[in-house]
C-alpha positions as a Python dict, from the first residue, in 0.01 Angstrom:
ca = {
    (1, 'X'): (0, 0, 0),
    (2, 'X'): (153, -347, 119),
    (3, 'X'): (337, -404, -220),
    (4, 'X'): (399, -240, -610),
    (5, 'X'): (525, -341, -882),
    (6, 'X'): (700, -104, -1080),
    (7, 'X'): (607, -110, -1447),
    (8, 'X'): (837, -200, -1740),
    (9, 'X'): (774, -63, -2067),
    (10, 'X'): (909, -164, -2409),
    (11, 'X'): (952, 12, -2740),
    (12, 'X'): (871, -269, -3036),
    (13, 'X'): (1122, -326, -3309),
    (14, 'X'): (1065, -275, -3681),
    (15, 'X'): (1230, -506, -3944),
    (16, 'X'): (1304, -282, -4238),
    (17, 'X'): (1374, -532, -4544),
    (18, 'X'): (1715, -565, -4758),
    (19, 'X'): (1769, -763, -5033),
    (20, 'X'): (2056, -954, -4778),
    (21, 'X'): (1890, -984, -4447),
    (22, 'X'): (1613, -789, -4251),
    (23, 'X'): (1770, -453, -4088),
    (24, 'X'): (1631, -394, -3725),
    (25, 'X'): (1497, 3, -3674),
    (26, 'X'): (1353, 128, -3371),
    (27, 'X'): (983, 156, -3332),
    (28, 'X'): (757, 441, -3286),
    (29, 'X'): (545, 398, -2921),
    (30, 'X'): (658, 275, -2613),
    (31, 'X'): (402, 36, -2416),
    (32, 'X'): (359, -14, -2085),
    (33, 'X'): (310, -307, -1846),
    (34, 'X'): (-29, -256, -1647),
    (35, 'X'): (73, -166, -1242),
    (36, 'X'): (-28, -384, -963),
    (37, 'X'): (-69, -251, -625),
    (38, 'X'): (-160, -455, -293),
    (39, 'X'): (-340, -237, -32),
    (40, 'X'): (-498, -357, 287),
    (41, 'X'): (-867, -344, 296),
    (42, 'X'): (-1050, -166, 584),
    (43, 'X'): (-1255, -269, 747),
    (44, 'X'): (-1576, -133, 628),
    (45, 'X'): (-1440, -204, 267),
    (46, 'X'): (-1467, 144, 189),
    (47, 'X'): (-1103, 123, -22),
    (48, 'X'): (-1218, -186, -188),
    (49, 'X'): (-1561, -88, -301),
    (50, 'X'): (-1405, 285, -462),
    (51, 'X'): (-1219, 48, -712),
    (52, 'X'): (-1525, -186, -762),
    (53, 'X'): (-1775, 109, -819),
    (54, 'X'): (-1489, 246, -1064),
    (55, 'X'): (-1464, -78, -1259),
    (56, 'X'): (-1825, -130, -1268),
    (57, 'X'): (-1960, 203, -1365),
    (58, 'X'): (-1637, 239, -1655),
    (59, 'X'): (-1785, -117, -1735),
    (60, 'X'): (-2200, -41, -1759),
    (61, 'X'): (-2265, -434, -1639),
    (62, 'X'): (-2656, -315, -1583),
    (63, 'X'): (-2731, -106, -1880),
    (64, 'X'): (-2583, 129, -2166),
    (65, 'X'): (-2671, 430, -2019),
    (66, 'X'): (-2396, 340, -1666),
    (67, 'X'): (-2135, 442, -1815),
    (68, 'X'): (-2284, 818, -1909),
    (69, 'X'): (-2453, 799, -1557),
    (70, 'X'): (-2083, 730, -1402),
    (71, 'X'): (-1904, 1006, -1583),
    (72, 'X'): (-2214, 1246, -1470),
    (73, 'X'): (-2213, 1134, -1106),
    (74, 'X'): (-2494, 975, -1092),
    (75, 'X'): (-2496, 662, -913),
    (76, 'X'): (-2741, 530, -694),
    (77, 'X'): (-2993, 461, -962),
    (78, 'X'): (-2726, 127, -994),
    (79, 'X'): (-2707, 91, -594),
    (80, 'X'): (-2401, 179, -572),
    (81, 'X'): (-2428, 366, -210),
    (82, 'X'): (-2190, 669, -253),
    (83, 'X'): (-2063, 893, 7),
    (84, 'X'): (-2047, 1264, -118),
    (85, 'X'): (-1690, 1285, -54),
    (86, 'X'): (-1617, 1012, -306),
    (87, 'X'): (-1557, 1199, -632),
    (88, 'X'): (-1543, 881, -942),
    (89, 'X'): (-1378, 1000, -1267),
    (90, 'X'): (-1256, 773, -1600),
    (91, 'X'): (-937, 834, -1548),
    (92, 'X'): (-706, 921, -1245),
    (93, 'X'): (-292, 961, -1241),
    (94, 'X'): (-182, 762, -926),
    (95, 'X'): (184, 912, -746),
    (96, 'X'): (427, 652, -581),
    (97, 'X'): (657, 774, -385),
    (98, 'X'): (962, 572, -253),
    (99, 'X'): (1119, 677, 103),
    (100, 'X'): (1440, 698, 234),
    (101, 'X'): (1526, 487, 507),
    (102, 'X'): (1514, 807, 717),
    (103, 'X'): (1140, 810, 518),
    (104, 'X'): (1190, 1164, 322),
    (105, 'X'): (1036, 1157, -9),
    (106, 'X'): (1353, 1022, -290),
    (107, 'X'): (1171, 926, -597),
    (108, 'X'): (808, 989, -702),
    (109, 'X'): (618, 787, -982),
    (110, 'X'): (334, 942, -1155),
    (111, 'X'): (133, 707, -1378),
    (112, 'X'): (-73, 925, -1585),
    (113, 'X'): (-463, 872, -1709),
    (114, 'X'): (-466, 535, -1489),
    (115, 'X'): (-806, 346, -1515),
    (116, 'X'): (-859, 27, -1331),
    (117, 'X'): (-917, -311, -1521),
    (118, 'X'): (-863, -599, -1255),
    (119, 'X'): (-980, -586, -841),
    (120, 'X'): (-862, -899, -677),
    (121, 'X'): (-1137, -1100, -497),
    (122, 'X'): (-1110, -1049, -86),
    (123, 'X'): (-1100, -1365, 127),
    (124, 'X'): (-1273, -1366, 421),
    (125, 'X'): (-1183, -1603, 660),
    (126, 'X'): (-1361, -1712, 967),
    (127, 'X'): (-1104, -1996, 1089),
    (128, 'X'): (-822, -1830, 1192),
    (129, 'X'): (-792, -1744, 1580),
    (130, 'X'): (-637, -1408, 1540),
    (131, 'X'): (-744, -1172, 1314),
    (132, 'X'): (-548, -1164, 990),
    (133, 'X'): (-526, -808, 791),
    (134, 'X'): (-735, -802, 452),
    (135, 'X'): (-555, -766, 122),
    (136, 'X'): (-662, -721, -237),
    (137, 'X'): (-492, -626, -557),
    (138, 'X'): (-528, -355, -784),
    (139, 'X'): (-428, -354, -1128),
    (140, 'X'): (-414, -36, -1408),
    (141, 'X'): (-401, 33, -1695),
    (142, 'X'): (-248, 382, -1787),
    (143, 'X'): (-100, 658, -2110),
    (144, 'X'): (212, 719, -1929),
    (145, 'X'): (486, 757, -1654),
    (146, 'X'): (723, 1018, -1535),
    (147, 'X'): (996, 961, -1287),
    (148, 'X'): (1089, 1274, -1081),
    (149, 'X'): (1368, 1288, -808),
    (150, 'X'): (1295, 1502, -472),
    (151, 'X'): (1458, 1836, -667),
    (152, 'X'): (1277, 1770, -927),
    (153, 'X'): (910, 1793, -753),
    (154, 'X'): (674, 2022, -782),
}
């Protein structure tokens, strides 16, 4: 991962009515903002196409029955290629885990249930003299977070 954003969440705000002005109460569910990470590509695209056979099988761009056929495994009827190692699910939690500068673990971030809903386009560029590293963007979606410190890991 070249860069992450770490999500902010909000808890909306309920206006309970009085006959002299509006009284503000806390709300009920916390929301949060989708997560963003930037990851270089390899070169055989093999990090960029997990996420795009994800997205497109959660998706069913080709037919109704893609989406049943992703949750089941079945994917080549759709030409998505699939190496056996590669297991696709709905839903995934995703762990960040911040270093110290010495890099030992300090802080982990799980994002829990995490499914996909934007892949960045790659550019491929023919122009430049050196060869420049590949990077796309991956966005989610996800139920919740939990913030654990290195005692607290498990």
């Amino acid at each position: 991962i070249q860069n992450a954003n770490l999500a902010g969440l909000s808890i909306p705000e309920v206006r309970q009515g009085s006959p002299f002005q509006a009284i503000m109460q806390v709300g009920d569910c916390v929301s949060f903002d989708p997560i963003t990470f930037d990851f270089l590509v390899d070169e055989n695209l093999d990090n960029w196409l997990v996420f795009y056979y994800w997205i497109t099988g959660l998706g069913f761009n080709k037919s109704f029955d893609q989406f049943n056929d992703f949750i089941d495994g079945v994917y080549e009827r759709y030409g998505i290629k699939r190496e056996k190692d590669i297991i696709l699910s709905q839903f995934s939690d995703v762990t960040l885990t911040m270093l110290t500068n010495h890099k030992n673990p300090y802080l982990t971030f799980r994002f829990i249930d995490c499914f996909p809903t934007t892949l960045s386009p790659i550019t491929l560029t023919t122009t430049d003299g050196d060869a420049q590293p590949v990077i796309a963007s991956i966005t989610f979606q996800y139920t919740g977070m939990e913030v654990l410190r290195q005692g607290d890991l498990k």
